[in-house]
Amino acid sequence: MASFSSTDERGLSPVADRFTERLRVPWWWWPAAAVVVGVFGYEIQLAARQASWSFVAYLVVAVLAVWMLWSMGRVTVRVTADGELWAHKAHLPVSLIARGATIPATAKSAALGRQLDPAAFMMHRAWVKTMVLLVLDDPDDPTPYWLVSTRHPAELLAAIGLSDASTTDKP
């Protein structure tokens, strides 16, 4: 779920954000990783001919799996109180965003495939089904739009101060 407060970049003082969302990996990836740890650890143990030190393989594979899932799930999307959109490490003033639209799960493959502009900025996470398309209005920037993964596109667009162009009635 999206939360609406965090700390500043240094973690020093509380700053009220308009929107904050952490794009964690799905919960079921953790038990799946445990199975992978067991299989790989056993394979390494067999390759080591079940030597007395071969149990270390389980620990090493487990540490690697935990690190990988943790690092994949530490991406955040946020809109700060001073009007800046942060998509992981990239940031953009919301004043440069002309309009935005939700990309539903059904249209995600088209948005990332045949309709993708190579100059677009993407912050995509495969396990997050929805995205937002943010069209930029900056003549000095060659980037035409941003595609940002989010589980809460309506809340993100509201925090930016935009209506969802995908839901407005067309004449």
mmCIF file of C-alpha atoms in Angstrom:
data_model
loop_
_atom_site.group_PDB
_atom_site.id
_atom_site.type_symbol
_atom_site.label_atom_id
_atom_site.label_comp_id
_atom_site.label_asym_id
_atom_site.label_seq_id
_atom_site.Cartn_x
_atom_site.Cartn_y
_atom_site.Cartn_z
ATOM 1 C CA MET A 1 0.000 0.000 0.000
ATOM 2 C CA ALA A 2 1.147 3.500 -0.649
ATOM 3 C CA SER A 3 2.100 5.609 2.319
ATOM 4 C CA PHE A 4 2.154 9.344 2.482
ATOM 5 C CA SER A 5 5.104 10.245 4.686
ATOM 6 C CA SER A 6 8.800 9.521 4.775
ATOM 7 C CA THR A 7 12.097 11.124 5.619
ATOM 8 C CA ASP A 8 14.300 13.318 3.508
ATOM 9 C CA GLU A 9 17.149 11.969 1.359
ATOM 10 C CA ARG A 10 19.547 11.796 4.299
ATOM 11 C CA GLY A 11 16.925 10.293 6.592
ATOM 12 C CA LEU A 12 17.272 13.138 9.065
ATOM 13 C CA SER A 13 13.977 14.939 9.440
ATOM 14 C CA PRO A 14 10.444 13.871 8.686
ATOM 15 C CA VAL A 15 9.101 15.379 5.494
ATOM 16 C CA ALA A 16 5.516 14.902 4.407
ATOM 17 C CA ASP A 17 5.446 13.408 0.922
ATOM 18 C CA ARG A 18 2.392 13.566 -1.260
ATOM 19 C CA PHE A 19 2.914 9.934 -2.314
ATOM 20 C CA THR A 20 5.379 7.176 -1.456
ATOM 21 C CA GLU A 21 5.334 3.587 -2.655
ATOM 22 C CA ARG A 22 7.927 0.868 -2.291
ATOM 23 C CA LEU A 23 7.859 -1.672 -5.117
ATOM 24 C CA ARG A 24 8.619 -4.813 -3.153
ATOM 25 C CA VAL A 25 8.746 -8.204 -4.805
ATOM 26 C CA PRO A 26 5.655 -10.405 -4.344
ATOM 27 C CA TRP A 27 5.542 -12.319 -1.050
ATOM 28 C CA TRP A 28 5.482 -15.688 -2.816
ATOM 29 C CA TRP A 29 8.946 -15.053 -4.285
ATOM 30 C CA TRP A 30 10.425 -15.605 -0.823
ATOM 31 C CA PRO A 31 9.184 -19.231 -0.445
ATOM 32 C CA ALA A 32 10.165 -19.845 -4.078
ATOM 33 C CA ALA A 33 13.649 -18.566 -3.248
ATOM 34 C CA ALA A 34 13.783 -20.983 -0.308
ATOM 35 C CA VAL A 35 13.077 -23.861 -2.694
ATOM 36 C CA VAL A 36 15.779 -22.622 -5.071
ATOM 37 C CA VAL A 37 18.220 -22.387 -2.149
ATOM 38 C CA GLY A 38 17.440 -25.974 -1.204
ATOM 39 C CA VAL A 39 17.875 -27.283 -4.747
ATOM 40 C CA PHE A 40 21.069 -25.372 -5.504
ATOM 41 C CA GLY A 41 22.531 -26.093 -2.077
ATOM 42 C CA TYR A 42 21.864 -29.802 -2.521
ATOM 43 C CA GLU A 43 23.389 -29.793 -6.009
ATOM 44 C CA ILE A 44 26.513 -28.088 -4.716
ATOM 45 C CA GLN A 45 26.648 -30.522 -1.806
ATOM 46 C CA LEU A 46 26.471 -33.451 -4.239
ATOM 47 C CA ALA A 47 29.161 -31.910 -6.441
ATOM 48 C CA ALA A 48 31.380 -31.580 -3.380
ATOM 49 C CA ARG A 49 30.800 -35.293 -2.730
ATOM 50 C CA GLN A 50 29.051 -34.441 0.552
ATOM 51 C CA ALA A 51 32.219 -33.173 2.183
ATOM 52 C CA SER A 52 31.907 -31.920 5.725
ATOM 53 C CA TRP A 53 32.199 -28.275 4.593
ATOM 54 C CA SER A 54 29.546 -28.598 1.838
ATOM 55 C CA PHE A 55 26.716 -27.309 4.086
ATOM 56 C CA VAL A 56 28.246 -23.853 3.552
ATOM 57 C CA ALA A 57 26.759 -23.947 0.043
ATOM 58 C CA TYR A 58 23.285 -23.584 1.548
ATOM 59 C CA LEU A 59 24.347 -20.505 3.488
ATOM 60 C CA VAL A 60 26.042 -18.864 0.513
ATOM 61 C CA VAL A 61 23.101 -19.494 -1.826
ATOM 62 C CA ALA A 62 20.651 -18.290 0.855
ATOM 63 C CA VAL A 63 22.575 -15.048 1.386
ATOM 64 C CA LEU A 64 22.690 -14.453 -2.372
ATOM 65 C CA ALA A 65 18.950 -15.120 -2.739
ATOM 66 C CA VAL A 66 18.020 -12.810 0.157
ATOM 67 C CA TRP A 67 20.301 -10.062 -1.163
ATOM 68 C CA MET A 68 18.853 -10.370 -4.673
ATOM 69 C CA LEU A 69 15.201 -10.225 -3.559
ATOM 70 C CA TRP A 70 15.893 -7.420 -1.100
ATOM 71 C CA SER A 71 17.751 -5.332 -3.679
ATOM 72 C CA MET A 72 15.047 -5.876 -6.315
ATOM 73 C CA GLY A 73 12.356 -4.758 -3.867
ATOM 74 C CA ARG A 74 13.933 -1.579 -2.530
ATOM 75 C CA VAL A 75 12.834 0.654 -5.397
ATOM 76 C CA THR A 76 10.572 3.535 -4.397
ATOM 77 C CA VAL A 77 8.317 5.905 -6.287
ATOM 78 C CA ARG A 78 7.460 9.126 -4.529
ATOM 79 C CA VAL A 79 6.197 12.651 -4.991
ATOM 80 C CA THR A 80 7.756 15.040 -2.518
ATOM 81 C CA ALA A 81 6.004 17.916 -0.818
ATOM 82 C CA ASP A 82 8.107 20.387 -2.799
ATOM 83 C CA GLY A 83 6.792 18.987 -6.096
ATOM 84 C CA GLU A 84 9.320 16.498 -7.367
ATOM 85 C CA LEU A 85 8.679 13.011 -8.701
ATOM 86 C CA TRP A 86 11.295 10.432 -7.732
ATOM 87 C CA ALA A 87 11.331 7.126 -9.602
ATOM 88 C CA HIS A 88 14.090 5.171 -7.894
ATOM 89 C CA LYS A 89 17.141 7.432 -8.391
ATOM 90 C CA ALA A 90 15.757 9.614 -11.177
ATOM 91 C CA HIS A 91 13.805 12.737 -10.354
ATOM 92 C CA LEU A 92 11.693 15.243 -12.233
ATOM 93 C CA PRO A 93 9.868 18.423 -11.191
ATOM 94 C CA VAL A 94 6.126 17.820 -11.519
ATOM 95 C CA SER A 95 5.802 21.226 -13.191
ATOM 96 C CA LEU A 96 7.363 19.671 -16.305
ATOM 97 C CA ILE A 97 4.652 16.998 -16.584
ATOM 98 C CA ALA A 98 1.905 17.985 -19.029
ATOM 99 C CA ARG A 99 -0.454 15.033 -18.611
ATOM 100 C CA GLY A 100 -0.562 11.498 -17.327
ATOM 101 C CA ALA A 101 -2.402 8.268 -17.968
ATOM 102 C CA THR A 102 -2.699 4.876 -16.352
ATOM 103 C CA ILE A 103 -1.308 1.948 -18.316
ATOM 104 C CA PRO A 104 -3.371 -1.094 -17.264
ATOM 105 C CA ALA A 105 -1.906 -4.582 -17.154
ATOM 106 C CA THR A 106 -3.625 -5.413 -20.444
ATOM 107 C CA ALA A 107 -1.811 -2.604 -22.297
ATOM 108 C CA LYS A 108 1.551 -2.899 -20.569
ATOM 109 C CA SER A 109 3.193 -5.152 -23.159
ATOM 110 C CA ALA A 110 2.193 -2.806 -25.995
ATOM 111 C CA ALA A 111 3.472 0.238 -24.087
ATOM 112 C CA LEU A 112 6.793 -1.482 -23.456
ATOM 113 C CA GLY A 113 7.019 -3.038 -26.913
ATOM 114 C CA ARG A 114 5.848 -1.806 -30.245
ATOM 115 C CA GLN A 115 4.584 1.569 -28.965
ATOM 116 C CA LEU A 116 7.686 2.445 -26.940
ATOM 117 C CA ASP A 117 9.645 5.518 -27.946
ATOM 118 C CA PRO A 118 13.367 4.707 -27.579
ATOM 119 C CA ALA A 119 13.956 8.129 -26.020
ATOM 120 C CA ALA A 120 11.455 7.523 -23.212
ATOM 121 C CA PHE A 121 12.552 7.076 -19.607
ATOM 122 C CA MET A 122 11.446 3.803 -18.030
ATOM 123 C CA MET A 123 11.415 2.676 -14.441
ATOM 124 C CA HIS A 124 9.852 -0.733 -14.974
ATOM 125 C CA ARG A 125 9.438 -3.602 -12.546
ATOM 126 C CA ALA A 126 8.033 -6.764 -14.123
ATOM 127 C CA TRP A 127 6.155 -7.877 -10.998
ATOM 128 C CA VAL A 128 4.146 -4.634 -10.845
ATOM 129 C CA LYS A 129 1.220 -4.968 -13.233
ATOM 130 C CA THR A 130 0.284 -1.306 -13.791
ATOM 131 C CA MET A 131 2.222 1.751 -14.861
ATOM 132 C CA VAL A 132 1.706 5.455 -15.420
ATOM 133 C CA LEU A 133 2.620 7.331 -18.566
ATOM 134 C CA LEU A 134 3.781 10.867 -17.822
ATOM 135 C CA VAL A 135 4.075 13.110 -20.880
ATOM 136 C CA LEU A 136 6.675 15.838 -20.442
ATOM 137 C CA ASP A 137 6.408 19.457 -21.494
ATOM 138 C CA ASP A 138 10.064 20.478 -21.525
ATOM 139 C CA PRO A 139 11.531 21.752 -24.811
ATOM 140 C CA ASP A 140 15.081 21.313 -23.472
ATOM 141 C CA ASP A 141 14.616 17.619 -22.692
ATOM 142 C CA PRO A 142 14.682 15.045 -25.510
ATOM 143 C CA THR A 143 12.748 12.597 -23.318
ATOM 144 C CA PRO A 144 9.129 12.630 -24.543
ATOM 145 C CA TYR A 145 7.612 10.765 -21.583
ATOM 146 C CA TRP A 146 8.246 8.654 -18.523
ATOM 147 C CA LEU A 147 6.851 5.160 -17.924
ATOM 148 C CA VAL A 148 6.849 4.365 -14.212
ATOM 149 C CA SER A 149 5.702 1.153 -12.545
ATOM 150 C CA THR A 150 3.255 1.654 -9.677
ATOM 151 C CA ARG A 151 0.588 -0.418 -7.967
ATOM 152 C CA HIS A 152 -1.423 2.745 -7.254
ATOM 153 C CA PRO A 153 -1.553 4.775 -10.493
ATOM 154 C CA ALA A 154 -4.597 6.847 -9.509
ATOM 155 C CA GLU A 155 -2.988 7.964 -6.239
ATOM 156 C CA LEU A 156 0.295 8.780 -7.983
ATOM 157 C CA LEU A 157 -1.438 10.902 -10.620
ATOM 158 C CA ALA A 158 -3.477 12.650 -7.910
ATOM 159 C CA ALA A 159 -0.297 13.423 -5.949
ATOM 160 C CA ILE A 160 1.210 14.949 -9.075
ATOM 161 C CA GLY A 161 -1.982 16.967 -9.558
ATOM 162 C CA LEU A 162 -3.086 15.391 -12.829
ATOM 163 C CA SER A 163 -6.282 13.753 -13.918
ATOM 164 C CA ASP A 164 -6.033 10.350 -15.542
ATOM 165 C CA ALA A 165 -6.160 10.909 -19.320
ATOM 166 C CA SER A 166 -7.032 7.234 -19.864
ATOM 167 C CA THR A 167 -10.353 7.605 -18.021
ATOM 168 C CA THR A 168 -11.522 10.955 -19.358
ATOM 169 C CA ASP A 169 -14.347 10.902 -21.876
ATOM 170 C CA LYS A 170 -13.285 11.436 -25.439
ATOM 171 C CA PRO A 171 -15.501 13.452 -27.826
#
